[in-house]
Each structure stands twice: as C-alpha cells, then as structure tokens.
Short mmCIF file of C-alpha atoms in Angstrom, two decimals:
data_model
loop_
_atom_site.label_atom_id
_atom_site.label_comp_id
_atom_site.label_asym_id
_atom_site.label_seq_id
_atom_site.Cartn_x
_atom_site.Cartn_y
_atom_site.Cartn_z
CA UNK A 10 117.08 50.49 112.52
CA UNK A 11 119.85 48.37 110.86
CA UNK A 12 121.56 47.85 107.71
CA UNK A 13 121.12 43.97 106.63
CA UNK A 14 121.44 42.25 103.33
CA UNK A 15 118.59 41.26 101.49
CA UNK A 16 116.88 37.67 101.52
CA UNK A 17 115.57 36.25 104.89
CA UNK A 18 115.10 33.09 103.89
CA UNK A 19 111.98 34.24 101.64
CA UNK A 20 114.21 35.97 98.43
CA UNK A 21 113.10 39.21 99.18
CA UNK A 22 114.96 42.08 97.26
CA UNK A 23 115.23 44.73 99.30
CA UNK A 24 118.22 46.06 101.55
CA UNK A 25 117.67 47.19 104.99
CA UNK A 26 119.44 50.14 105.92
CA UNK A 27 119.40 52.95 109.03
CA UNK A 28 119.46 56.07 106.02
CA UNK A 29 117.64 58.62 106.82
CA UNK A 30 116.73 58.29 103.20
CA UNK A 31 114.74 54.80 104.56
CA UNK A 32 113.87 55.80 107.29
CA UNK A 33 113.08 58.96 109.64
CA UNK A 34 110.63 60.78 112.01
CA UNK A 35 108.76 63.52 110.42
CA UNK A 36 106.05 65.82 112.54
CA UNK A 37 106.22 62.76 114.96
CA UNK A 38 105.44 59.80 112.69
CA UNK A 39 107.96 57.35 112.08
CA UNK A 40 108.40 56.78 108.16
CA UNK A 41 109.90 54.10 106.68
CA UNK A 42 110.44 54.47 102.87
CA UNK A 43 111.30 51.76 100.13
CA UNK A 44 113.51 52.92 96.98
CA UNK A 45 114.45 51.25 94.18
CA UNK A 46 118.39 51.68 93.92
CA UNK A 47 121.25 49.87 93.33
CA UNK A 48 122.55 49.14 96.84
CA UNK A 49 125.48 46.73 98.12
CA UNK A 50 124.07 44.15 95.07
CA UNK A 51 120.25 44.86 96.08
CA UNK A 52 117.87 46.36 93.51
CA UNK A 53 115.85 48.33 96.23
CA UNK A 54 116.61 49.67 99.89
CA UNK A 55 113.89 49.53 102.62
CA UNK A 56 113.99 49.62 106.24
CA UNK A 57 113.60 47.16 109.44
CA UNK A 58 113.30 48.22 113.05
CA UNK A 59 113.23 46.63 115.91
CA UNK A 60 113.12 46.39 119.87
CA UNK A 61 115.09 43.32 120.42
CA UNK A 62 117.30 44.42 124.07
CA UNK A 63 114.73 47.57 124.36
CA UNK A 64 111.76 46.63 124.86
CA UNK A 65 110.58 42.76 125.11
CA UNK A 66 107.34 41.77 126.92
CA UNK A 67 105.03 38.63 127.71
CA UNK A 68 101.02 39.30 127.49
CA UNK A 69 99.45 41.91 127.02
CA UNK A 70 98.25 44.72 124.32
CA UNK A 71 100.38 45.46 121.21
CA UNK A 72 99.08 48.03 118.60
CA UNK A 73 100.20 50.39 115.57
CA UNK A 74 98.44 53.37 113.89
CA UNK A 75 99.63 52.82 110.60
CA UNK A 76 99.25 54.02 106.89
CA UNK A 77 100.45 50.78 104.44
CA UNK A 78 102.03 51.17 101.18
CA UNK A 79 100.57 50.05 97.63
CA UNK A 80 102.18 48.39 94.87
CA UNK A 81 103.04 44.73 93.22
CA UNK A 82 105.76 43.33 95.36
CA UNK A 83 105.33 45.86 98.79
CA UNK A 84 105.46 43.60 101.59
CA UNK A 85 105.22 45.68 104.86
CA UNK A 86 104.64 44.32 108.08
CA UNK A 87 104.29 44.85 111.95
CA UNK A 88 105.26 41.51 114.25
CA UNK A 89 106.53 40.02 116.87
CA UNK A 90 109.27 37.62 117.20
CA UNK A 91 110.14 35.42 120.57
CA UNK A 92 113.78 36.24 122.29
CA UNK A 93 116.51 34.74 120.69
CA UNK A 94 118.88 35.89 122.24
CA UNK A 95 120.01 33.03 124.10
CA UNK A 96 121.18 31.45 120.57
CA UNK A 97 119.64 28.19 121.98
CA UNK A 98 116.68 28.09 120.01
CA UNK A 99 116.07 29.06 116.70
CA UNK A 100 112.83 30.07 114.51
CA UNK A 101 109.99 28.75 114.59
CA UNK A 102 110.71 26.99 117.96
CA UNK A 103 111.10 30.82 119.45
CA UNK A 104 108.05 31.83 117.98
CA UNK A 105 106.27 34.45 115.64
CA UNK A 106 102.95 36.61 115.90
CA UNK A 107 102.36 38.06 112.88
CA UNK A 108 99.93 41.52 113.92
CA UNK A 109 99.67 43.01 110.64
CA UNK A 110 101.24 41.78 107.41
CA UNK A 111 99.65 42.77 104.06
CA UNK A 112 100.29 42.60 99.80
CA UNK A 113 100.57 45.88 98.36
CA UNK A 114 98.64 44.61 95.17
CA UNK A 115 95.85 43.69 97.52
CA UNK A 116 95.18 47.16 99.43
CA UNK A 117 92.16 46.51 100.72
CA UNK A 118 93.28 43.27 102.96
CA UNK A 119 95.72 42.11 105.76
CA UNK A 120 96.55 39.10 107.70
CA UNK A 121 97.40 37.82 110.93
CA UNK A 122 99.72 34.71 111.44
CA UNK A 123 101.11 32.69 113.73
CA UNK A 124 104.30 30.88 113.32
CA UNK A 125 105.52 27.93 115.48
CA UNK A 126 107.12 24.51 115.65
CA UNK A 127 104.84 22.44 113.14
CA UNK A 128 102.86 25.48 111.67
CA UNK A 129 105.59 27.67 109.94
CA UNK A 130 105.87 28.92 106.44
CA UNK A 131 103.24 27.90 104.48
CA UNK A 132 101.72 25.62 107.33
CA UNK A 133 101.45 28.92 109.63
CA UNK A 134 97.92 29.16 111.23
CA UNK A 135 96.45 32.50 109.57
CA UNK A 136 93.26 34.44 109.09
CA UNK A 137 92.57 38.00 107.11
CA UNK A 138 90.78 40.87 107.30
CA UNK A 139 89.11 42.55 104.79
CA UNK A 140 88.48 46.32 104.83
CA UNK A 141 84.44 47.56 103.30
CA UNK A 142 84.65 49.52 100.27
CA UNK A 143 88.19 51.29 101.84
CA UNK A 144 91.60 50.54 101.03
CA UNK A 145 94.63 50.18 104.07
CA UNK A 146 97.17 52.92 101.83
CA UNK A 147 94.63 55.89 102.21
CA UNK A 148 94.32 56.31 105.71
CA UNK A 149 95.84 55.38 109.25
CA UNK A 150 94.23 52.04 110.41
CA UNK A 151 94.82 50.87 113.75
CA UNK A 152 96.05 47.04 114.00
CA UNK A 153 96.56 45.02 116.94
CA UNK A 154 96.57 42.07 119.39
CA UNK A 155 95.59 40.93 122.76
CA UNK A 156 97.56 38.12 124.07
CA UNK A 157 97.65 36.15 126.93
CA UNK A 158 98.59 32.76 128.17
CA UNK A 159 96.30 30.41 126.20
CA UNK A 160 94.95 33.44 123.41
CA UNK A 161 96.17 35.77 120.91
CA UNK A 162 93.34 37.89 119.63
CA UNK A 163 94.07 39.61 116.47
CA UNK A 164 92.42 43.90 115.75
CA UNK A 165 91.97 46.17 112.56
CA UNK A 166 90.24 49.29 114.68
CA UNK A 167 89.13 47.50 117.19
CA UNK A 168 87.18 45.01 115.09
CA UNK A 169 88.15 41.22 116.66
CA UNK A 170 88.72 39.45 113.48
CA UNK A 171 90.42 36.38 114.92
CA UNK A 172 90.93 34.25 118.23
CA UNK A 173 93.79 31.67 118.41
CA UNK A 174 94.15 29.44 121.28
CA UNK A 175 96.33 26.49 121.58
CA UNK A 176 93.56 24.20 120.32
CA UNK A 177 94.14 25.75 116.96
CA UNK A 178 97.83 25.03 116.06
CA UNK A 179 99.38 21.86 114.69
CA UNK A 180 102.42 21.55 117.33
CA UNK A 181 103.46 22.92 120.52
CA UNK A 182 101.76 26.91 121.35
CA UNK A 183 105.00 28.32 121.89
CA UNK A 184 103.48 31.65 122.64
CA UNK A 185 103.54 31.42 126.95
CA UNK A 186 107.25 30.76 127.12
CA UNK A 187 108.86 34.45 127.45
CA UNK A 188 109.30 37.91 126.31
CA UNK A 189 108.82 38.90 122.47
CA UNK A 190 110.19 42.13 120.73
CA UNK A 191 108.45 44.15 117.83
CA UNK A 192 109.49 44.47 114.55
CA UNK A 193 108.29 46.64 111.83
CA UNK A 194 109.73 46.52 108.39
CA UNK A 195 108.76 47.06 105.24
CA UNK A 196 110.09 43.99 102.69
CA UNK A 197 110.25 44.05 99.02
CA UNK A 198 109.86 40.81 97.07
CA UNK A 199 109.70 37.60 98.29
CA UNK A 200 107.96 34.16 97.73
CA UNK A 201 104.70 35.66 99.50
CA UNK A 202 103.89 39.14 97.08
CA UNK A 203 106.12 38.00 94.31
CA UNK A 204 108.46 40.65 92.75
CA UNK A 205 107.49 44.39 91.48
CA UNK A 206 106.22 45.25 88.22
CA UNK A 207 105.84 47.82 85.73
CA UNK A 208 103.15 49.16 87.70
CA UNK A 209 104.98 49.35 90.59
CA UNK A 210 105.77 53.28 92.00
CA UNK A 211 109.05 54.19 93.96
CA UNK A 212 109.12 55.25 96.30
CA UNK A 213 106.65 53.96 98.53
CA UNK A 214 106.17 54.91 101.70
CA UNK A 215 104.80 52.90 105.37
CA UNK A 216 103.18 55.58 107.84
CA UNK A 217 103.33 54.91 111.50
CA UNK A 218 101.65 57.54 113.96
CA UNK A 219 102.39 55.33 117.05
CA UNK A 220 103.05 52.06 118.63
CA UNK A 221 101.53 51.46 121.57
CA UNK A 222 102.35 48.10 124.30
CA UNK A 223 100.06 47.77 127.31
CA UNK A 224 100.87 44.86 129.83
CA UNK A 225 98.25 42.73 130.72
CA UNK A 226 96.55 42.79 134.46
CA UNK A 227 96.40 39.19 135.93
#
C-alpha cells in the first residue's frame, strides 16, 4: 500500500493511504475501505496497492475473487500496468490492461480496457460485462484474463466476455514487450463515475478473497 495525493490525471478525490483504517487483512481477505474524511486537503481516503518490484510477469493467467463496492462516485478497480521503471517510457506507451474496473452506481456491470499508444483515455479499446438479474456488491465474483503474445482474453467466472488481439487496437499492441505488475485500488471521483452524492454511503468497502497469477506454458 502507499500514501499518494489525490488526482491521477482523472480528478479523482480520494487519498491513498497504507492506514489500517483503508486498508487491512481480516480472516484472510484483503479489505480495502473508502472514507469520507478530511485528509491532507482530500475529502475522502481510499487505498491503492500494488506489486511494482514484487511481483511483475509477461503472459499468462491473472485473476481476483472479489466483492465490489456500491455507490455514486465508487470507482474500484483491479489492473495491470507495464514496468516503468526504467523512467524511459511513460503511459500509455508502457501499457495498461484494465481486468476489472466498474461504476458503483451501475452494480450490476464491469469493464475491461485496454490502454496503449493511440487508444488511451477515452479512445481505449473496451468491452463490458453485464451480470443476469445479480449485482457485483453482493457476492464474490471472480474476474480475470488470459494473455499471451498476440491475445488478452478478458473473465467474470469464467465466462469469456472479450478477445483482443492486435488487429483490434488503433496503434502499436504494446502488450508483448515485458513484465506488468498488478494494481488494485479503489478510486473515488473522477471524470469516469463523476463525484458522490447524497445517496452515497461511507464507508464503502472492496472485498478481495485472493489474487491468483499463473504463468503461461509455451
């Protein structure tokens, strides 16, 4: 975990800190809790973890047992970003693979994304799922990808929901180049769900029972 300011380029609201108040390990699930606080000039404190120098891997089979928050403005999300820890490139040139990211005003759908040179932001290649008559903050779902050289295959419990090869994006696949590390955060705000409302309860809570990376057999 880590304690950053609030923004990322996308005016979220929330401040990431390593509290145990944001975030912890209870009866072995990891639980990662957004308050609304005042908080070094933040209106709400969240949390952001990730593997970067830990664990980083090419290919293979990344997945999360997870229970998502609910609310107006709850932006919580499980990803991948490409190593950047040369400091000679920089997003999206690095690359992004968005597993799991989902609107807490729309409980009953996520998305997966991909983010590279010429298909960032608001061009980023994306498709979502959409869960029958259930809704993502009532129970553990299980999301996921399989990626390889020339794929990235996109899971909600096991369900294929999306297949992106290179032939899909606008500019260079960026995705066969070299290690990527996991994130898993939980944002508040932003330009994608907008801010909270009135209708918005604190705190809210993001529910992981595991996270699971499998390499990939050649």
């Amino acid at each position: 975990a880590d304690g950053l300011p609030a923004g990322w380029g996308n005016n979220e609201l929330q401040y990431y800190t390593d509290r145990n108040e944001n975030v912890t390990v209870q009866n072995g699930v990891l639980i990662l809790t957004a308050k609304k606080e005042d908080f070094n000039g933040s209106s709400y404190t969240s949390a952001r973890l990730l593997t970067k120098g830990k664990l980083e891997q090419t290919y293979g089979r990344f997945e999360a047992r997870i229970r998502l928050p609910y609310g107006k403005g709850i932006w919580p999300a499980f990803w991948l970003l490409g190593d950047d820890s040369k400091g000679t490139e920089v997003w999206p040139q690095i690359g992004e693979i968005d597993i799991m990211e989902y609107l807490g005003d729309e409980p009953s759908k996520v998305f997966g994304t991909l983010h590279g040179p010429g298909y960032s932001g608001g061009e980023s290649i994306s498709k979502s799922y959409i869960l029958d008559n259930d809704r993502f903050d009532t129970g553990f779902h299980i999301f996921g990808i399989e990626w390889g050289p020339d794929y990235i295959n996109h899971y909600v419990d096991g369900v294929l929901y999306s297949q992106l090869t290179p032939e899909d994006v606008t500019g260079e696949w960026v995705f066969n180049r070299g290690p990527f590390y996991i994130i898993l955060n939980m944002a508040i705000g932003g330009q994608l769900p907008g801010a909270p409302n009135a209708e918005t309860i604190f705190p809210q809570t993001m529910l992981v029972d595991y996270v699971r990376v499998y390499s990939r057999n050649n």
